Amino acid sequence: MIQKPLDQIEKVDIDALIANQVREGKTIEYKESLPGGADAERKEFLADVSSFANAAGGDILFGVEEERDSGGKTTGLPARAPGLLGVNADQVTRMLESVIRDGIAPRIPGVRVQPVAGFEQGPVLVIRVPKSWSAPHMITFKDWCRFYSRNSAGKQLLAVDEIRSAFALSESLGEWVR
């Protein structure tokens, strides 16, 4: 996660991630392009969002290319940030917020999208997903029901015992706070 309030993130902050080779992990994810209209792309996007909410929260950065290994697979290291070509930030923000709102249950409060200008092809979009206190959140898109969380290697599908623990923690949280 970029250690700055979302509305204060600037191009230099994203450039610093690249210069410092900040690897994808528990609180940050890089995406070269926006999710398209295909169901598989939307499910992947929802898995990323819900995994952040079910863990420590984090940022998804769209418009950042990753380095690739000799086999063409992404390495998790940012290579460059060209931005998103031909993107209407307001329109895309509404679309992403709608996909999140309609594809994850319960809804995740506080998800925000921030365009960051100054890149050669267009803005980089940063989606900030807070840690949720009403977790676990499940993907409900097109009858696809899955729970995800994150660790240092990225998102992971939750096992049954992890889902059970997440619900138990959520139920006892109110008592613990009192």
PDB file of C-alpha atoms in Angstrom:
ATOM      1  CA  MET A   1       0.000   0.000   0.000  1.00  0.00           C
ATOM      2  CA  ILE A   2       1.248   3.436  -0.791  1.00  0.00           C
ATOM      3  CA  GLN A   3       1.809   5.068   2.600  1.00  0.00           C
ATOM      4  CA  LYS A   4      -0.101   8.232   1.804  1.00  0.00           C
ATOM      5  CA  PRO A   5      -3.750   9.321   1.859  1.00  0.00           C
ATOM      6  CA  LEU A   6      -5.309   8.230  -1.439  1.00  0.00           C
ATOM      7  CA  ASP A   7      -6.156  11.748  -2.621  1.00  0.00           C
ATOM      8  CA  GLN A   8      -2.534  12.862  -2.077  1.00  0.00           C
ATOM      9  CA  ILE A   9      -0.905  10.172  -4.254  1.00  0.00           C
ATOM     10  CA  GLU A  10       1.063  11.695  -7.134  1.00  0.00           C
ATOM     11  CA  LYS A  11       3.083  10.472 -10.085  1.00  0.00           C
ATOM     12  CA  VAL A  12       6.299  10.620  -8.031  1.00  0.00           C
ATOM     13  CA  ASP A  13       4.844   8.089  -5.572  1.00  0.00           C
ATOM     14  CA  ILE A  14       4.165   5.588  -8.341  1.00  0.00           C
ATOM     15  CA  ASP A  15       7.544   6.311  -9.947  1.00  0.00           C
ATOM     16  CA  ALA A  16       9.128   5.545  -6.548  1.00  0.00           C
ATOM     17  CA  LEU A  17       7.474   2.104  -6.482  1.00  0.00           C
ATOM     18  CA  ILE A  18       9.153   1.327  -9.803  1.00  0.00           C
ATOM     19  CA  ALA A  19      12.530   2.832  -8.900  1.00  0.00           C
ATOM     20  CA  ASN A  20      12.569   0.953  -5.577  1.00  0.00           C
ATOM     21  CA  GLN A  21      11.305  -2.273  -7.190  1.00  0.00           C
ATOM     22  CA  VAL A  22       8.450  -2.654  -4.682  1.00  0.00           C
ATOM     23  CA  ARG A  23       7.183  -6.192  -5.288  1.00  0.00           C
ATOM     24  CA  GLU A  24       3.515  -7.141  -5.322  1.00  0.00           C
ATOM     25  CA  GLY A  25       2.501  -8.656  -2.045  1.00  0.00           C
ATOM     26  CA  LYS A  26       0.056  -8.503   0.799  1.00  0.00           C
ATOM     27  CA  THR A  27      -0.892  -4.838   0.299  1.00  0.00           C
ATOM     28  CA  ILE A  28      -0.129  -3.973  -3.339  1.00  0.00           C
ATOM     29  CA  GLU A  29      -1.045  -5.368  -6.760  1.00  0.00           C
ATOM     30  CA  TYR A  30      -0.060  -4.135 -10.246  1.00  0.00           C
ATOM     31  CA  LYS A  31      -2.279  -4.459 -13.311  1.00  0.00           C
ATOM     32  CA  GLU A  32      -1.312  -3.464 -16.823  1.00  0.00           C
ATOM     33  CA  SER A  33      -4.889  -2.929 -17.981  1.00  0.00           C
ATOM     34  CA  LEU A  34      -8.421  -2.633 -16.662  1.00  0.00           C
ATOM     35  CA  PRO A  35     -10.652  -5.696 -16.409  1.00  0.00           C
ATOM     36  CA  GLY A  36     -12.584  -6.162 -19.629  1.00  0.00           C
ATOM     37  CA  GLY A  37     -16.132  -7.334 -20.060  1.00  0.00           C
ATOM     38  CA  ALA A  38     -15.285 -11.047 -19.963  1.00  0.00           C
ATOM     39  CA  ASP A  39     -16.553 -12.907 -16.900  1.00  0.00           C
ATOM     40  CA  ALA A  40     -13.093 -14.363 -16.140  1.00  0.00           C
ATOM     41  CA  GLU A  41     -11.538 -10.876 -16.019  1.00  0.00           C
ATOM     42  CA  ARG A  42     -14.245  -9.573 -13.710  1.00  0.00           C
ATOM     43  CA  LYS A  43     -13.882 -12.584 -11.404  1.00  0.00           C
ATOM     44  CA  GLU A  44     -10.115 -12.012 -11.240  1.00  0.00           C
ATOM     45  CA  PHE A  45     -10.700  -8.344 -10.376  1.00  0.00           C
ATOM     46  CA  LEU A  46     -13.251  -9.216  -7.678  1.00  0.00           C
ATOM     47  CA  ALA A  47     -10.878 -11.825  -6.241  1.00  0.00           C
ATOM     48  CA  ASP A  48      -8.187  -9.135  -5.910  1.00  0.00           C
ATOM     49  CA  VAL A  49     -10.550  -6.657  -4.244  1.00  0.00           C
ATOM     50  CA  SER A  50     -12.078  -9.153  -1.816  1.00  0.00           C
ATOM     51  CA  SER A  51      -8.661 -10.585  -0.923  1.00  0.00           C
ATOM     52  CA  PHE A  52      -7.475  -7.147   0.209  1.00  0.00           C
ATOM     53  CA  ALA A  53     -10.646  -6.530   2.246  1.00  0.00           C
ATOM     54  CA  ASN A  54     -10.355  -9.956   3.900  1.00  0.00           C
ATOM     55  CA  ALA A  55      -6.699  -9.340   4.814  1.00  0.00           C
ATOM     56  CA  ALA A  56      -4.905  -6.081   5.665  1.00  0.00           C
ATOM     57  CA  GLY A  57      -6.316  -3.864   2.898  1.00  0.00           C
ATOM     58  CA  GLY A  58      -4.235  -2.538   0.019  1.00  0.00           C
ATOM     59  CA  ASP A  59      -3.895  -0.791  -3.317  1.00  0.00           C
ATOM     60  CA  ILE A  60      -4.484  -2.078  -6.844  1.00  0.00           C
ATOM     61  CA  LEU A  61      -2.683   0.023  -9.456  1.00  0.00           C
ATOM     62  CA  PHE A  62      -4.001  -0.130 -13.025  1.00  0.00           C
ATOM     63  CA  GLY A  63      -1.648   1.128 -15.739  1.00  0.00           C
ATOM     64  CA  VAL A  64       1.569  -0.349 -14.300  1.00  0.00           C
ATOM     65  CA  GLU A  65       3.447  -2.982 -16.292  1.00  0.00           C
ATOM     66  CA  GLU A  66       5.306  -5.775 -14.519  1.00  0.00           C
ATOM     67  CA  GLU A  67       8.661  -7.235 -15.423  1.00  0.00           C
ATOM     68  CA  ARG A  68       8.422 -10.612 -17.151  1.00  0.00           C
ATOM     69  CA  ASP A  69      10.660 -13.657 -16.864  1.00  0.00           C
ATOM     70  CA  SER A  70      12.139 -15.540 -19.820  1.00  0.00           C
ATOM     71  CA  GLY A  71       8.881 -17.495 -20.171  1.00  0.00           C
ATOM     72  CA  GLY A  72       6.799 -14.316 -20.384  1.00  0.00           C
ATOM     73  CA  LYS A  73       5.260 -14.674 -16.904  1.00  0.00           C
ATOM     74  CA  THR A  74       4.907 -11.615 -14.687  1.00  0.00           C
ATOM     75  CA  THR A  75       7.383 -11.427 -11.806  1.00  0.00           C
ATOM     76  CA  GLY A  76       5.505  -9.143  -9.415  1.00  0.00           C
ATOM     77  CA  LEU A  77       8.085  -6.378  -9.889  1.00  0.00           C
ATOM     78  CA  PRO A  78       6.937  -3.129 -11.515  1.00  0.00           C
ATOM     79  CA  ALA A  79       8.752  -2.344 -14.779  1.00  0.00           C
ATOM     80  CA  ARG A  80       7.171   0.942 -15.860  1.00  0.00           C
ATOM     81  CA  ALA A  81       3.974   2.949 -15.557  1.00  0.00           C
ATOM     82  CA  PRO A  82       2.696   4.089 -18.935  1.00  0.00           C
ATOM     83  CA  GLY A  83      -0.825   4.649 -17.588  1.00  0.00           C
ATOM     84  CA  LEU A  84      -4.100   3.708 -19.262  1.00  0.00           C
ATOM     85  CA  LEU A  85      -4.621   4.783 -22.863  1.00  0.00           C
ATOM     86  CA  GLY A  86      -7.878   6.538 -23.739  1.00  0.00           C
ATOM     87  CA  VAL A  87      -9.495   6.151 -20.331  1.00  0.00           C
ATOM     88  CA  ASN A  88     -12.270   8.368 -19.063  1.00  0.00           C
ATOM     89  CA  ALA A  89     -11.403   8.198 -15.354  1.00  0.00           C
ATOM     90  CA  ASP A  90     -14.902   9.171 -14.134  1.00  0.00           C
ATOM     91  CA  GLN A  91     -16.624   6.582 -16.312  1.00  0.00           C
ATOM     92  CA  VAL A  92     -14.167   3.813 -15.381  1.00  0.00           C
ATOM     93  CA  THR A  93     -14.442   4.695 -11.676  1.00  0.00           C
ATOM     94  CA  ARG A  94     -18.229   4.310 -11.800  1.00  0.00           C
ATOM     95  CA  MET A  95     -17.919   1.001 -13.676  1.00  0.00           C
ATOM     96  CA  LEU A  96     -15.373  -0.459 -11.226  1.00  0.00           C
ATOM     97  CA  GLU A  97     -17.383   0.685  -8.203  1.00  0.00           C
ATOM     98  CA  SER A  98     -20.496  -0.923  -9.711  1.00  0.00           C
ATOM     99  CA  VAL A  99     -18.705  -4.228 -10.356  1.00  0.00           C
ATOM    100  CA  ILE A 100     -17.424  -4.251  -6.759  1.00  0.00           C
ATOM    101  CA  ARG A 101     -20.795  -3.295  -5.295  1.00  0.00           C
ATOM    102  CA  ASP A 102     -22.706  -5.944  -7.273  1.00  0.00           C
ATOM    103  CA  GLY A 103     -20.122  -8.741  -7.186  1.00  0.00           C
ATOM    104  CA  ILE A 104     -19.052  -8.996  -3.535  1.00  0.00           C
ATOM    105  CA  ALA A 105     -21.131  -9.742  -0.435  1.00  0.00           C
ATOM    106  CA  PRO A 106     -21.360  -8.244   2.034  1.00  0.00           C
ATOM    107  CA  ARG A 107     -20.488  -4.930   0.425  1.00  0.00           C
ATOM    108  CA  ILE A 108     -17.073  -3.545   1.288  1.00  0.00           C
ATOM    109  CA  PRO A 109     -17.380  -0.062   2.782  1.00  0.00           C
ATOM    110  CA  GLY A 110     -14.769   2.545   1.955  1.00  0.00           C
ATOM    111  CA  VAL A 111     -13.402   1.288  -1.383  1.00  0.00           C
ATOM    112  CA  ARG A 112     -12.163   4.323  -3.315  1.00  0.00           C
ATOM    113  CA  VAL A 113     -10.732   4.905  -6.784  1.00  0.00           C
ATOM    114  CA  GLN A 114      -8.239   7.687  -7.509  1.00  0.00           C
ATOM    115  CA  PRO A 115      -6.848   8.601 -10.946  1.00  0.00           C
ATOM    116  CA  VAL A 116      -3.230   9.795 -10.889  1.00  0.00           C
ATOM    117  CA  ALA A 117      -2.277  11.973 -13.859  1.00  0.00           C
ATOM    118  CA  GLY A 118       1.023  12.678 -15.559  1.00  0.00           C
ATOM    119  CA  PHE A 119       1.810   9.387 -17.306  1.00  0.00           C
ATOM    120  CA  GLU A 120       2.609   9.089 -21.012  1.00  0.00           C
ATOM    121  CA  GLN A 121      -0.534   7.186 -22.096  1.00  0.00           C
ATOM    122  CA  GLY A 122      -3.027   8.386 -19.515  1.00  0.00           C
ATOM    123  CA  PRO A 123      -3.789   8.123 -15.807  1.00  0.00           C
ATOM    124  CA  VAL A 124      -2.830   5.323 -13.464  1.00  0.00           C
ATOM    125  CA  LEU A 125      -5.894   4.312 -11.459  1.00  0.00           C
ATOM    126  CA  VAL A 126      -5.328   3.434  -7.822  1.00  0.00           C
ATOM    127  CA  ILE A 127      -8.042   1.449  -6.061  1.00  0.00           C
ATOM    128  CA  ARG A 128      -7.691   1.581  -2.295  1.00  0.00           C
ATOM    129  CA  VAL A 129      -9.405  -1.297  -0.537  1.00  0.00           C
ATOM    130  CA  PRO A 130      -9.532  -0.925   3.256  1.00  0.00           C
ATOM    131  CA  LYS A 131      -9.231  -3.817   5.671  1.00  0.00           C
ATOM    132  CA  SER A 132     -12.811  -4.734   6.375  1.00  0.00           C
ATOM    133  CA  TRP A 133     -14.229  -5.259   9.827  1.00  0.00           C
ATOM    134  CA  SER A 134     -17.265  -7.009   8.324  1.00  0.00           C
ATOM    135  CA  ALA A 135     -15.197  -9.752   6.657  1.00  0.00           C
ATOM    136  CA  PRO A 136     -15.186 -12.298   5.260  1.00  0.00           C
ATOM    137  CA  HIS A 137     -16.356 -11.020   1.883  1.00  0.00           C
ATOM    138  CA  MET A 138     -17.396 -13.483  -0.795  1.00  0.00           C
ATOM    139  CA  ILE A 139     -17.401 -13.074  -4.551  1.00  0.00           C
ATOM    140  CA  THR A 140     -20.997 -13.506  -5.705  1.00  0.00           C
ATOM    141  CA  PHE A 141     -20.552 -12.695  -9.399  1.00  0.00           C
ATOM    142  CA  LYS A 142     -22.582 -14.943 -11.725  1.00  0.00           C
ATOM    143  CA  ASP A 143     -23.163 -17.587  -9.028  1.00  0.00           C
ATOM    144  CA  TRP A 144     -19.415 -17.924  -8.512  1.00  0.00           C
ATOM    145  CA  CYS A 145     -18.980 -18.116  -4.745  1.00  0.00           C
ATOM    146  CA  ARG A 146     -15.400 -17.903  -3.493  1.00  0.00           C
ATOM    147  CA  PHE A 147     -13.532 -16.409  -0.523  1.00  0.00           C
ATOM    148  CA  TYR A 148     -10.014 -15.008  -0.955  1.00  0.00           C
ATOM    149  CA  SER A 149      -7.385 -13.478   1.303  1.00  0.00           C
ATOM    150  CA  ARG A 150      -3.799 -12.340   0.816  1.00  0.00           C
ATOM    151  CA  ASN A 151      -0.352 -13.213   2.018  1.00  0.00           C
ATOM    152  CA  SER A 152       3.101 -12.034   0.966  1.00  0.00           C
ATOM    153  CA  ALA A 153       2.804 -13.966  -2.323  1.00  0.00           C
ATOM    154  CA  GLY A 154      -0.541 -12.376  -3.293  1.00  0.00           C
ATOM    155  CA  LYS A 155      -4.120 -13.630  -3.198  1.00  0.00           C
ATOM    156  CA  GLN A 156      -5.084 -17.119  -2.135  1.00  0.00           C
ATOM    157  CA  LEU A 157      -8.328 -19.063  -2.048  1.00  0.00           C
ATOM    158  CA  LEU A 158      -9.443 -19.589   1.554  1.00  0.00           C
ATOM    159  CA  ALA A 159      -9.812 -23.151   2.802  1.00  0.00           C
ATOM    160  CA  VAL A 160     -12.925 -24.198   4.739  1.00  0.00           C
ATOM    161  CA  ASP A 161     -11.219 -23.905   8.136  1.00  0.00           C
ATOM    162  CA  GLU A 162      -9.951 -20.408   7.247  1.00  0.00           C
ATOM    163  CA  ILE A 163     -13.469 -19.333   6.230  1.00  0.00           C
ATOM    164  CA  ARG A 164     -14.840 -20.741   9.501  1.00  0.00           C
ATOM    165  CA  SER A 165     -12.180 -18.821  11.467  1.00  0.00           C
ATOM    166  CA  ALA A 166     -12.955 -15.605   9.577  1.00  0.00           C
ATOM    167  CA  PHE A 167     -16.654 -15.852  10.441  1.00  0.00           C
ATOM    168  CA  ALA A 168     -15.879 -16.657  14.079  1.00  0.00           C
ATOM    169  CA  LEU A 169     -13.543 -13.670  14.316  1.00  0.00           C
ATOM    170  CA  SER A 170     -16.139 -11.402  12.711  1.00  0.00           C
ATOM    171  CA  GLU A 171     -18.798 -12.552  15.193  1.00  0.00           C
ATOM    172  CA  SER A 172     -16.567 -12.042  18.241  1.00  0.00           C
ATOM    173  CA  LEU A 173     -15.144  -8.685  17.104  1.00  0.00           C
ATOM    174  CA  GLY A 174     -18.032  -6.689  18.579  1.00  0.00           C
ATOM    175  CA  GLU A 175     -17.582  -8.287  21.974  1.00  0.00           C
ATOM    176  CA  TRP A 176     -13.829  -7.732  21.838  1.00  0.00           C
ATOM    177  CA  VAL A 177     -14.286  -4.022  21.026  1.00  0.00           C
ATOM    178  CA  ARG A 178     -16.804  -3.585  23.864  1.00  0.00           C
TER     179      ARG A 178
END
